[in-house]
Short mmCIF file of C-alpha atoms and ligand atoms in Angstrom, two decimals:
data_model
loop_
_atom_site.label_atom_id
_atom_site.label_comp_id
_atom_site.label_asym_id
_atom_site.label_seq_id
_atom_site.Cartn_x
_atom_site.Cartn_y
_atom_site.Cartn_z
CA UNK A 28 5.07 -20.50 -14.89
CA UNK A 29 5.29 -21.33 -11.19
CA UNK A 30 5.26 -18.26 -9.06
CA UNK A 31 5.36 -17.98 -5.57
CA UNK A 32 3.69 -14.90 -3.77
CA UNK A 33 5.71 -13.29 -0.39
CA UNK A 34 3.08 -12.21 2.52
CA UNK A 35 -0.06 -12.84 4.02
CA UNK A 36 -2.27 -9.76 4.08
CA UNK A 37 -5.69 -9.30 1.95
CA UNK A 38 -3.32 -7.30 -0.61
CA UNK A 39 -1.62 -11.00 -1.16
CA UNK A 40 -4.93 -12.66 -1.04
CA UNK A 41 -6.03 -9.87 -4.08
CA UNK A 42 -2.60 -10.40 -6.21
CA UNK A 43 -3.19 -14.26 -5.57
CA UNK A 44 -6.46 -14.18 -7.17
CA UNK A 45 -5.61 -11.84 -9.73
CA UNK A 46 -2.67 -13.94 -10.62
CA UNK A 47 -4.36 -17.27 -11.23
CA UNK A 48 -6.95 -15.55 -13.40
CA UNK A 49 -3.91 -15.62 -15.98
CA UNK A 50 -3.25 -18.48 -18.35
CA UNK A 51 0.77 -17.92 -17.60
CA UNK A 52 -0.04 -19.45 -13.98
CA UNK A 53 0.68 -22.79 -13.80
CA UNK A 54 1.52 -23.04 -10.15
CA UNK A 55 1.15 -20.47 -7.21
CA UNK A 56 2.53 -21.04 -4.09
CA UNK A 57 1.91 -18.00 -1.23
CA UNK A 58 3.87 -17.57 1.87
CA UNK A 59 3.20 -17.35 4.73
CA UNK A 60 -0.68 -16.56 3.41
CA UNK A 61 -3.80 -17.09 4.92
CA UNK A 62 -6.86 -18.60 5.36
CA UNK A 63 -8.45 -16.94 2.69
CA UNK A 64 -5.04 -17.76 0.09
CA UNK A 65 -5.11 -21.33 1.42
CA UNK A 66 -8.72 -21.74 -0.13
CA UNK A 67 -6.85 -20.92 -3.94
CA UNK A 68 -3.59 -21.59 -3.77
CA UNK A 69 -0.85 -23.67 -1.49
CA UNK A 70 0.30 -21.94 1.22
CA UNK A 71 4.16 -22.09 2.85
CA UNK A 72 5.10 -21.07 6.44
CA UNK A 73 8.57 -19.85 5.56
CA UNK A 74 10.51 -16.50 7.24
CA UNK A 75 9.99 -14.09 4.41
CA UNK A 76 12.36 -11.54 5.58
CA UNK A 77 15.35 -14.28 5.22
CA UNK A 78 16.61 -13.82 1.83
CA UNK A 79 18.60 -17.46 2.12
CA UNK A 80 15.68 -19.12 3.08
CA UNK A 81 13.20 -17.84 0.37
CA UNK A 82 15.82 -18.37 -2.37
CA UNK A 83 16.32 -22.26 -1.01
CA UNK A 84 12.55 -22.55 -1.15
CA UNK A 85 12.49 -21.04 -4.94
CA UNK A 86 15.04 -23.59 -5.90
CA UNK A 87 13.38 -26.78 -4.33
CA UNK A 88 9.95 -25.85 -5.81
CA UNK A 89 10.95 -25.07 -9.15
CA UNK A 90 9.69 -21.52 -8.61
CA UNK A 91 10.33 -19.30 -12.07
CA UNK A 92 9.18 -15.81 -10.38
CA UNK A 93 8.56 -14.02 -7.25
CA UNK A 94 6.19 -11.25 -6.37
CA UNK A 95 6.98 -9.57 -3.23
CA UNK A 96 4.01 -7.78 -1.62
CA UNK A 97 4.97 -6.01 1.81
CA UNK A 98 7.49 -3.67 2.23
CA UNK A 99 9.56 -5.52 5.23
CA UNK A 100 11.40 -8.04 2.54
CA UNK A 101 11.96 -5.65 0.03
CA UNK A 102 13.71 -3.17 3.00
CA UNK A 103 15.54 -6.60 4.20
CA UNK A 104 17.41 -7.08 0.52
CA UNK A 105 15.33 -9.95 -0.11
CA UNK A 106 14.79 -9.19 -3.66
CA UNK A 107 18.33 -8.37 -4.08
CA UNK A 108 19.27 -12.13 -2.17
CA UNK A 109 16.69 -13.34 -5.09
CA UNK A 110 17.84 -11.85 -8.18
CA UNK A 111 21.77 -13.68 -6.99
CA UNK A 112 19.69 -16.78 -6.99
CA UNK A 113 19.08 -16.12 -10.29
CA UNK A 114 15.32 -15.91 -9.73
CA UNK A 115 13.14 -12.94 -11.00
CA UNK A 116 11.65 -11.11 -9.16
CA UNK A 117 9.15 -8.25 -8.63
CA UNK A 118 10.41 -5.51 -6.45
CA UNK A 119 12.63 -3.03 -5.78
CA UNK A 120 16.31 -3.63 -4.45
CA UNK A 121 16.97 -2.92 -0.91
CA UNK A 122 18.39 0.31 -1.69
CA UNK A 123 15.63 1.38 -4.00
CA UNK A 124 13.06 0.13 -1.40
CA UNK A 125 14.93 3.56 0.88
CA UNK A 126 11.95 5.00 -1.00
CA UNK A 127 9.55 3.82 1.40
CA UNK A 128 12.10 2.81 4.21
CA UNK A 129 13.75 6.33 4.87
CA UNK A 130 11.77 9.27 5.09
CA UNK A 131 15.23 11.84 4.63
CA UNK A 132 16.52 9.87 1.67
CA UNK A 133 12.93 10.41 -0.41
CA UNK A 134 13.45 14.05 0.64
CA UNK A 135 16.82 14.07 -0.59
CA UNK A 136 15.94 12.75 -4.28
CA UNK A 137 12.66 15.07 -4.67
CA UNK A 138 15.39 18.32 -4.20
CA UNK A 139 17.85 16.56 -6.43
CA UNK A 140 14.51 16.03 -8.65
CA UNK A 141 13.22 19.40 -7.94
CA UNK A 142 10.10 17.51 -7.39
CA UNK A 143 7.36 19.56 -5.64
CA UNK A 144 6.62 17.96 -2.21
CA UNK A 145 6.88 19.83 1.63
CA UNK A 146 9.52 21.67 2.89
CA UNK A 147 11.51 20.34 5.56
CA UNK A 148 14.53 19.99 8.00
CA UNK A 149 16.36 16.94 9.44
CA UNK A 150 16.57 16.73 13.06
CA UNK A 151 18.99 14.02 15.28
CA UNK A 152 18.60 16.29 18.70
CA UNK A 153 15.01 16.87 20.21
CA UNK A 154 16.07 20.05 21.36
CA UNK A 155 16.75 20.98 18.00
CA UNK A 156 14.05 19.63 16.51
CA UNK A 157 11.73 21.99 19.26
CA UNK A 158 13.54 25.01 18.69
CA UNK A 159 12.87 24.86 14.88
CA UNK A 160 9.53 24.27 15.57
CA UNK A 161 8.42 27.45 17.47
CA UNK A 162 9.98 29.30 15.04
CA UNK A 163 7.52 27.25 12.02
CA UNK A 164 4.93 27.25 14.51
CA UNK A 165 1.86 24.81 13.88
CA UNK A 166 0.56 22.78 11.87
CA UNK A 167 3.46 20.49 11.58
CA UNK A 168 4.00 17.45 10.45
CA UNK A 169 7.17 15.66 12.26
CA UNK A 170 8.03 12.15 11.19
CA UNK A 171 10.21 9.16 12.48
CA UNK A 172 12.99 8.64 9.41
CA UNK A 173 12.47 4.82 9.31
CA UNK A 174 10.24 2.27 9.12
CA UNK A 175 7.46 2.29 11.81
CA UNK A 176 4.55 0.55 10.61
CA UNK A 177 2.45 3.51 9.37
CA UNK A 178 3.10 4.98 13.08
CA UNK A 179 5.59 7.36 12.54
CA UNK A 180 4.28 10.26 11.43
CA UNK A 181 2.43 12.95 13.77
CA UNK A 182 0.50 15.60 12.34
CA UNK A 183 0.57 18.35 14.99
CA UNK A 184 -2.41 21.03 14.55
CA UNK A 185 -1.06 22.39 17.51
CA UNK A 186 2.09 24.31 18.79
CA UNK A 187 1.79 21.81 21.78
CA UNK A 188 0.88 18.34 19.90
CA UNK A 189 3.96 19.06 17.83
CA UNK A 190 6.64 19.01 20.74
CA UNK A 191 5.07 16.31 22.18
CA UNK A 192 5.78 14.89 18.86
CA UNK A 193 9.13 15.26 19.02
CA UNK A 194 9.86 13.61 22.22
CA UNK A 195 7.40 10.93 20.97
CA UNK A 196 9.70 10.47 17.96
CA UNK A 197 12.92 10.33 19.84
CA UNK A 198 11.53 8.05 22.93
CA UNK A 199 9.32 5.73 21.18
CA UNK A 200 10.45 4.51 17.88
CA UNK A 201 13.77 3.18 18.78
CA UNK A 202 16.05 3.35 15.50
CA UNK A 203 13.47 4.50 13.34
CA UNK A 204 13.44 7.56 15.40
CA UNK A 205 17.14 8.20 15.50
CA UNK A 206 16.73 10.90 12.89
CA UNK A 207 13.25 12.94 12.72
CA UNK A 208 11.76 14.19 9.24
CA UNK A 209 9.63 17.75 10.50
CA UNK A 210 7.56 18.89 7.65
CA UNK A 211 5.58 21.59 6.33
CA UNK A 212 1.99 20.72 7.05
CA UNK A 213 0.15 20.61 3.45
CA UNK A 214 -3.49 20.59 3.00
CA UNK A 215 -5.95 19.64 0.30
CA UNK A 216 -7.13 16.48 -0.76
CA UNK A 217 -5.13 13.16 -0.33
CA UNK A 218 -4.83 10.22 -3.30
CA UNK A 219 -2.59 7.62 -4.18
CA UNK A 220 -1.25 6.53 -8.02
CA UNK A 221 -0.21 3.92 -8.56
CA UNK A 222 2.70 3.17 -11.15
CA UNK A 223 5.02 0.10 -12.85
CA UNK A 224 8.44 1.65 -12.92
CA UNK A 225 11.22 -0.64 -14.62
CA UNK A 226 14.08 1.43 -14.05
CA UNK A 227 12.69 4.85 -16.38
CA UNK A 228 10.04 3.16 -17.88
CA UNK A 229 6.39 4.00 -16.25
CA UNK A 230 3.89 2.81 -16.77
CA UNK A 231 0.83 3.87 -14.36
CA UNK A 232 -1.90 1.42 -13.25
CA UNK A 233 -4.49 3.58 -11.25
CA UNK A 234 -5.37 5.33 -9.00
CA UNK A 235 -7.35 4.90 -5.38
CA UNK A 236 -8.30 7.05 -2.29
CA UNK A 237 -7.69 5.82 1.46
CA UNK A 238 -9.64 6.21 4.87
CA UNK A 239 -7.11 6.04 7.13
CA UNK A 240 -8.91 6.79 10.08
CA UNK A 241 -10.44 3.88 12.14
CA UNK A 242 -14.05 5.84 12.20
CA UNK A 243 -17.06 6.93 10.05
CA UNK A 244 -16.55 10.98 9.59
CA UNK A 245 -12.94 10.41 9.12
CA UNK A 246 -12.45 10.60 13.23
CA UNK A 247 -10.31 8.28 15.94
CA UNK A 248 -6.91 7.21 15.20
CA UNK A 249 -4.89 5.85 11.91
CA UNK A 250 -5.18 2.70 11.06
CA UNK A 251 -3.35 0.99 7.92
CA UNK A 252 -6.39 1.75 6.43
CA UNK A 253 -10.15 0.71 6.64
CA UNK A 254 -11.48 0.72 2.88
CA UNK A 255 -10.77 2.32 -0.28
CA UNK A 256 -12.00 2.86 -3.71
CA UNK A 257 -10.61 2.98 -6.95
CA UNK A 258 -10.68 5.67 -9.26
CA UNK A 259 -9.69 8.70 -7.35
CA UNK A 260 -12.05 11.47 -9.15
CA UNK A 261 -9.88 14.09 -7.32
CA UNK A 262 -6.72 12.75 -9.41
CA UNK A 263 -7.95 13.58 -12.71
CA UNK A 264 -5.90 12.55 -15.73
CA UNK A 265 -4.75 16.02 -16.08
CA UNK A 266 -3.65 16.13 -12.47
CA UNK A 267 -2.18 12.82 -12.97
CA UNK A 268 -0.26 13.87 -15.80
CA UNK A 269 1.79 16.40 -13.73
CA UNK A 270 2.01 14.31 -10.91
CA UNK A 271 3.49 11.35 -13.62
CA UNK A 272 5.68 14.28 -15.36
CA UNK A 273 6.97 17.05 -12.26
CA UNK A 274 7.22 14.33 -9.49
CA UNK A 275 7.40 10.27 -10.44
CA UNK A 276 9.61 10.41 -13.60
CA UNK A 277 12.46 13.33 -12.41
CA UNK A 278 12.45 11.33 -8.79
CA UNK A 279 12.69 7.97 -11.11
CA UNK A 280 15.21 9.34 -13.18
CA UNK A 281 17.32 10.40 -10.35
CA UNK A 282 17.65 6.60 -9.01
CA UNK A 283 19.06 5.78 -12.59
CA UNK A 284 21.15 8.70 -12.46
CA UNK A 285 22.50 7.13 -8.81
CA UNK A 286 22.90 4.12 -10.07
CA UNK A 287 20.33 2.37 -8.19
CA UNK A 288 16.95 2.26 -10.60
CA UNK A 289 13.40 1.37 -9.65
CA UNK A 290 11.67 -1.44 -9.90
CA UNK A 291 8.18 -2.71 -8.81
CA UNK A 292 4.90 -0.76 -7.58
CA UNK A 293 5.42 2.72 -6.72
CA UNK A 294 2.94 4.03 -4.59
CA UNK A 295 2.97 8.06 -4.36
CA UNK A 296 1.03 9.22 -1.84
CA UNK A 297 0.13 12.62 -2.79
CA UNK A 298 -2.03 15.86 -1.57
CA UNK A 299 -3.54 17.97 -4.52
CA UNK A 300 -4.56 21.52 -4.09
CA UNK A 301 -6.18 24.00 -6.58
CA UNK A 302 -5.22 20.43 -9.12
CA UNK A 303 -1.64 20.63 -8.19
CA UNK A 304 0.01 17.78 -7.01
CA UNK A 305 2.54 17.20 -4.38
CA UNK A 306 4.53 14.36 -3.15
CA UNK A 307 2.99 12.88 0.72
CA UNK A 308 5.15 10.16 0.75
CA UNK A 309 6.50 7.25 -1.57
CA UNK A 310 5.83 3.41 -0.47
CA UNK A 311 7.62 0.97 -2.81
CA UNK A 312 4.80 -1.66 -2.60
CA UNK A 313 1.09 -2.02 -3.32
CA UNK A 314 -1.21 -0.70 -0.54
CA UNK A 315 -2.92 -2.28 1.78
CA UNK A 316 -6.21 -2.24 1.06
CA UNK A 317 -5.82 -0.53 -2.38
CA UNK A 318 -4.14 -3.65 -4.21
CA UNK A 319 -7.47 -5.19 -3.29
CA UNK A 320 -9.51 -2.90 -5.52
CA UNK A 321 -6.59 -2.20 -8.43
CA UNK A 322 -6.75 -5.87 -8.87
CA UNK A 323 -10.49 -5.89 -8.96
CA UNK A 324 -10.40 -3.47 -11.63
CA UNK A 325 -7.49 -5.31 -13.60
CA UNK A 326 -8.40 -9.01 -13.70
CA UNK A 327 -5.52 -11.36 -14.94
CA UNK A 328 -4.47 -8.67 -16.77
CA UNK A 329 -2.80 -7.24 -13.95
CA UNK A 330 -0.03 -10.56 -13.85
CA UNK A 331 0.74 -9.94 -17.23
CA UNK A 332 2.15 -6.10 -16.36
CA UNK A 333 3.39 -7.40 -12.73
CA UNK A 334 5.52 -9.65 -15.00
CA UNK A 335 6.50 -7.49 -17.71
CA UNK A 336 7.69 -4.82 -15.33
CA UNK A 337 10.22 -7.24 -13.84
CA UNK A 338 11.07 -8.54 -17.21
CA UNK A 339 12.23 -4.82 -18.13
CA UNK A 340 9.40 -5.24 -20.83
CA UNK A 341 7.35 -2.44 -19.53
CA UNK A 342 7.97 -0.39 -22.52
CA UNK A 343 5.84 -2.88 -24.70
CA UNK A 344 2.98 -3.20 -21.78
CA UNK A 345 -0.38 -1.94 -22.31
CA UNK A 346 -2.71 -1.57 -19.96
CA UNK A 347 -6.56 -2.37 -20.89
CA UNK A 348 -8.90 -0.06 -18.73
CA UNK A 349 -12.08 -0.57 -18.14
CA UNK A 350 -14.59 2.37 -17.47
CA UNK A 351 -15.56 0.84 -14.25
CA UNK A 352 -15.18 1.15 -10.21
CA UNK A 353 -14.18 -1.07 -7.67
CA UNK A 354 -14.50 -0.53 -3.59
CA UNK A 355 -13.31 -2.65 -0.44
CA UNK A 356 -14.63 -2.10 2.95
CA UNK A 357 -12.11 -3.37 5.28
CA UNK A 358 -13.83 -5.45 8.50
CA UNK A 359 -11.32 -5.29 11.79
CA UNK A 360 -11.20 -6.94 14.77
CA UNK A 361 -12.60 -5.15 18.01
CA UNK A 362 -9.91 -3.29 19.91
CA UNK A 363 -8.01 -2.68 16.21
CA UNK A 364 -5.95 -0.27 15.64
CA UNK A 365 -5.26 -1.20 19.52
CA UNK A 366 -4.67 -4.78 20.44
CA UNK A 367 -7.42 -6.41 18.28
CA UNK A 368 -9.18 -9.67 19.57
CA UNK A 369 -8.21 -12.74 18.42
CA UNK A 370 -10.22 -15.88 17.89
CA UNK A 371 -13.65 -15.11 17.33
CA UNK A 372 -15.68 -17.13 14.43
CA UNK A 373 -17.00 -15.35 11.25
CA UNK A 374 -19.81 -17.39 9.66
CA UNK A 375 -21.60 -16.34 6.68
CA UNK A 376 -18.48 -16.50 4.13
CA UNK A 377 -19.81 -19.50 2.21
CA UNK A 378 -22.54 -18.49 1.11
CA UNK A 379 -21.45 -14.95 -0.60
CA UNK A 380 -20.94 -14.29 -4.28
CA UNK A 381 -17.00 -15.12 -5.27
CA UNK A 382 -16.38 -13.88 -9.01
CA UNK A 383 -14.95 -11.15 -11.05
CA UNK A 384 -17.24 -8.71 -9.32
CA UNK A 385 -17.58 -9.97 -5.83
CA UNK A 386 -14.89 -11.22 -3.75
CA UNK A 387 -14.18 -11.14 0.28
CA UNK A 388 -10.18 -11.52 0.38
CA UNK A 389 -9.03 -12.52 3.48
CA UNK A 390 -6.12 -10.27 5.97
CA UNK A 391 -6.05 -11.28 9.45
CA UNK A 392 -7.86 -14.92 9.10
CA UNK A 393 -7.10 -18.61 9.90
CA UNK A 394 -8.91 -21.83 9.49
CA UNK A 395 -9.20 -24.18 12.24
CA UNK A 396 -12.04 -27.31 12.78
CA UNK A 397 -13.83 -26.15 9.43
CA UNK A 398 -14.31 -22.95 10.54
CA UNK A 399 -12.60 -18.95 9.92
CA UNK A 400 -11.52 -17.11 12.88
CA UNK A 401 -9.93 -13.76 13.33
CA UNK A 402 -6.14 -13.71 13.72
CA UNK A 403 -5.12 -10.34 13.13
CA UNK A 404 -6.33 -6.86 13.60
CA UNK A 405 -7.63 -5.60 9.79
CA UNK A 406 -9.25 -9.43 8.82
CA UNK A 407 -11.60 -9.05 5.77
CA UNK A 408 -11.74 -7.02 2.80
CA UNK A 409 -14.84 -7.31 1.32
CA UNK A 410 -14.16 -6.25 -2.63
CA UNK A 411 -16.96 -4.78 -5.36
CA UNK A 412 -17.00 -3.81 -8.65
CA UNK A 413 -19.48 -2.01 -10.34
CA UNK A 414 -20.41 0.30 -13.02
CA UNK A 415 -20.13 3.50 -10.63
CA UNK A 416 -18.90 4.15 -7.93
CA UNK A 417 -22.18 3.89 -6.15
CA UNK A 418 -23.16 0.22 -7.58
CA UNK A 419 -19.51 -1.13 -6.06
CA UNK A 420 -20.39 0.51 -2.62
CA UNK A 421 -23.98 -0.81 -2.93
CA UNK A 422 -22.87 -4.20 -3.27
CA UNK A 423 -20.07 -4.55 -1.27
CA UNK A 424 -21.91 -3.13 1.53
CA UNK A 425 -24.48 -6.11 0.74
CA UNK A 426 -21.79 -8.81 1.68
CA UNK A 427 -20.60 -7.02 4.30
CA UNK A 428 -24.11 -7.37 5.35
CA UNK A 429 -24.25 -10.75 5.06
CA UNK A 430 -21.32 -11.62 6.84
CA UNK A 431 -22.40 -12.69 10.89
CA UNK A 432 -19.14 -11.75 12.83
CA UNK A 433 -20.65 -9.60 15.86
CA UNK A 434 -16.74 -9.36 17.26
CA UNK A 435 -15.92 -7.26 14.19
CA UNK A 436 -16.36 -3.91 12.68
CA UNK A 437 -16.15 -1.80 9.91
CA UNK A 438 -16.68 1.60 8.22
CA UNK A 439 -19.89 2.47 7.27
CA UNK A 440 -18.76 5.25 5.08
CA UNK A 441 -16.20 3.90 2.51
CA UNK A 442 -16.88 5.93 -0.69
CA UNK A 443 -18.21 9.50 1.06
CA UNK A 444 -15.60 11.59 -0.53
CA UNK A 445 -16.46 10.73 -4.11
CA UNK A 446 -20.27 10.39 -3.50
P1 LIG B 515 3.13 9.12 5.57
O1 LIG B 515 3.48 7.91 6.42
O2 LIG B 515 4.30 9.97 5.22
O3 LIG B 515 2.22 8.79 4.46
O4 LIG B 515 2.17 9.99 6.48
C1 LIG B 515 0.96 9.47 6.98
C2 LIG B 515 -0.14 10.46 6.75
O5 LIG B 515 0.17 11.68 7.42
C3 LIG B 515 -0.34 10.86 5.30
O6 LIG B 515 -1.13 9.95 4.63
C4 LIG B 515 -0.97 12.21 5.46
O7 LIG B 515 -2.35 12.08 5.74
C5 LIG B 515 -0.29 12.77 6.65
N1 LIG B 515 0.85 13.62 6.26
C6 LIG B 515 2.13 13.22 6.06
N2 LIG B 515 2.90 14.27 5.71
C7 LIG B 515 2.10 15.34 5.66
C8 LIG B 515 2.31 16.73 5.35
N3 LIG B 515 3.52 17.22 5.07
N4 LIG B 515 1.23 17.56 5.39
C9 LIG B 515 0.01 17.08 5.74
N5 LIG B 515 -0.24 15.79 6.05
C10 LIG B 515 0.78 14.93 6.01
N1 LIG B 516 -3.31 1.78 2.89
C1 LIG B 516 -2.08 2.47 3.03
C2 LIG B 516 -0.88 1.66 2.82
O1 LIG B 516 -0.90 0.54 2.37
O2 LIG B 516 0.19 2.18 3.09
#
């Protein structure tokens, strides 16, 4: 099969690699990729978020499927441009992808789903918005309804933070702040699950735990995320169960029901308390750096389901688990989440262990004169696998160790919650 990959981050780099671990691979093309994705498979600097122009590119390159990775393409139609080509394709249809892309419209399917997530109001006036707000009083979560790069969402711990918020909301995020989400604050312990929906079908794939925060101790700002580690012992299968049975298949069910069904990754972000589970947020993609350590875990298996899922096969998938752990400690360019530098060399690569425990996939890299600079804020994710928890963070931290980039940083405290 010749497959073609859409984006260029280190979850790409870790669906790449997954991918050509599969016998069903005869060809893998990635676009726009990166240095990292160049090194296994042929690159293509196309505009991913033009539909037309990724279906002409199928068609000239004999492509027979598409996996879309970031959320922009899928929220652009692109999948839906694809499937007209006749091409199939992995990821939801532009209205499905609303999951991730509107904050108000997820709300609206969990209460038609009576699925358990935070109570809320819509706002389209600031003044509004504040007046509801002192009468909720803090903490509050208020949220942009759009897209906004992971940016949108303010969780106020304070009466004052949380009106700030609001004119933050209105002022800074253009259209995606047109309309503002403002939640109940919820607290406990945060986890994603991930699951292969094919319309009602689902079929879930893992699970993984975040550190959004840019520093050790969970302190400074958000960032899209600087490590993570797969399982999640806080989402237990018993808490997954409910979460897979009160939230994913009623909200699932509904988009059948609306005539718009599922397909592709969902990613539930949820917060568990006491072992109950409640909807944070839904992305319709793999995270960012979570793929990295799902498809650790998975091997080439993980093509296999990526391909039966948009093959409406999902029914007949199985999915082989292994009793082991995987965790990537993301590397970042100084000045990231900020305006991260650009340019600097990272030596050391080389020479580290690449194979179906060990692997460094690239984000924010390119190649130039032989050698790998930084090009992007989050730049390596340095991937381990082990048989705890403690043996993956052992040796990932080893490579990370190895790897001479002075310009760069990293957490030095990806695992903590589960150690
Ligand atoms: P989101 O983009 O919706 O995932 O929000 C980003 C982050 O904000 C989440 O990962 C949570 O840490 C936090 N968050 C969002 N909504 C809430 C909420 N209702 N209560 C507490 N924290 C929240
Ligand atoms: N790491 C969080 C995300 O991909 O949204």
């Amino acid at each position: 099969m010749n497959i073609l990959i859409l984006g260029s981050g280190g979850r790409e780099h870790a669906l790449a690699w997954a991918t050509l671990q599969n016998p069903k691979c005869d060809k893998l093309i990635v676009a726009p990729g990166n240095a990292g994705i160049a090194q296994i498979a042929e690159c293509a600097d196309i505009d991913i978020l033009n539909g037309g122009v990724v279906a002409e590119f199928c068609l000239e390159n004999s492509i027979d499927f598409v996996i879309v990775g970031p959320e922009a393409p899928l929220a652009a139609g692109v999948a839906d441009r694809l499937r007209e080509a006749g091409l199939l394709v992995f990821g939801p249809s532009k209205e499905a992808a609303r999951l991730e892309a509107s904050k108000s419209f997820t709300k609206e399917i969990c209460d038609a789903a009576k699925a358990p997530t935070a109570a809320y109001a819509r706002f389209t006036d600031a003044e509004a918005a504040k007046a509801y707000i002192r009468e909720q009083g803090a903490p509050i979560v208020i949220k942009a309804d759009g897209l906004a790069a992971g940016k949108g969402v303010i969780v106020a711990m304070t009466l004052e933070e949380a009106l700030e918020g609001v004119d933050t909301v209105f002022s800074d995020f253009g259209d995606a702040g047109a309309e503002a989400v403002i939640e109940e604050f919820m607290d406990g312990e945060e986890a994603s699950y991930f699951i292969l929906v094919d319309g009602e079908t689902v079929l879930p794939i893992g699970t993984a735990q975040d550190h959004k925060r840019v520093g050790d101790g969970d302190t400074g700002p958000n960032t899209g995320g600087m490590g993570a580690y797969s399982p999640a012992p806080v989402l237990s299968d018993a808490v997954a169960e409910r979460a897979l049975n009160e939230i994913v298949k009623p909200t699932m069910a509904e988009m059948v029901r609306r005539g718009t069904p599922f397909q592709g990754i969902l990613f539930a972000g949820l917060m568990i308390k006491n072992g109950v589970p409640r909807l944070v947020e839904y992305n319709v993609r793999f995270g960012d750096p979570e793929c990295q350590v799902l498809m650790m875990r998975l091997g080439g298996q993980a093509f296999d389901l990526i391909h039966a899922c948009a093959d409406g096969r999902l029914a007949e998938a199985q999915v082989n688990w292994a009793d082991d752990h995987a965790l990537t400690v993301v590397m970042a360019a100084e000045g990231y989440p900020g305006t991260p530098k650009k340019g600097t060399e990272i030596r050391g690569l080389a020479a580290l262990p690449e194979d179906s425990k060990n692997m460094v996939f690239h984000a924010g890299t390119k190649a130039a004169d032989g050698k790998i600079l930084a090009n992007g804020g989050r730049v390596l994710a340095v991937t381990a696998r082990g048989d705890s928890l403690k043996d993956a963070q052992e040796r990932a931290y080893a490579m990370v160790d190895a790897i001479d980039w002075p310009e760069g940083f990293y957490r030095r405290d990806i695992g903590w919650r589960a150690l």
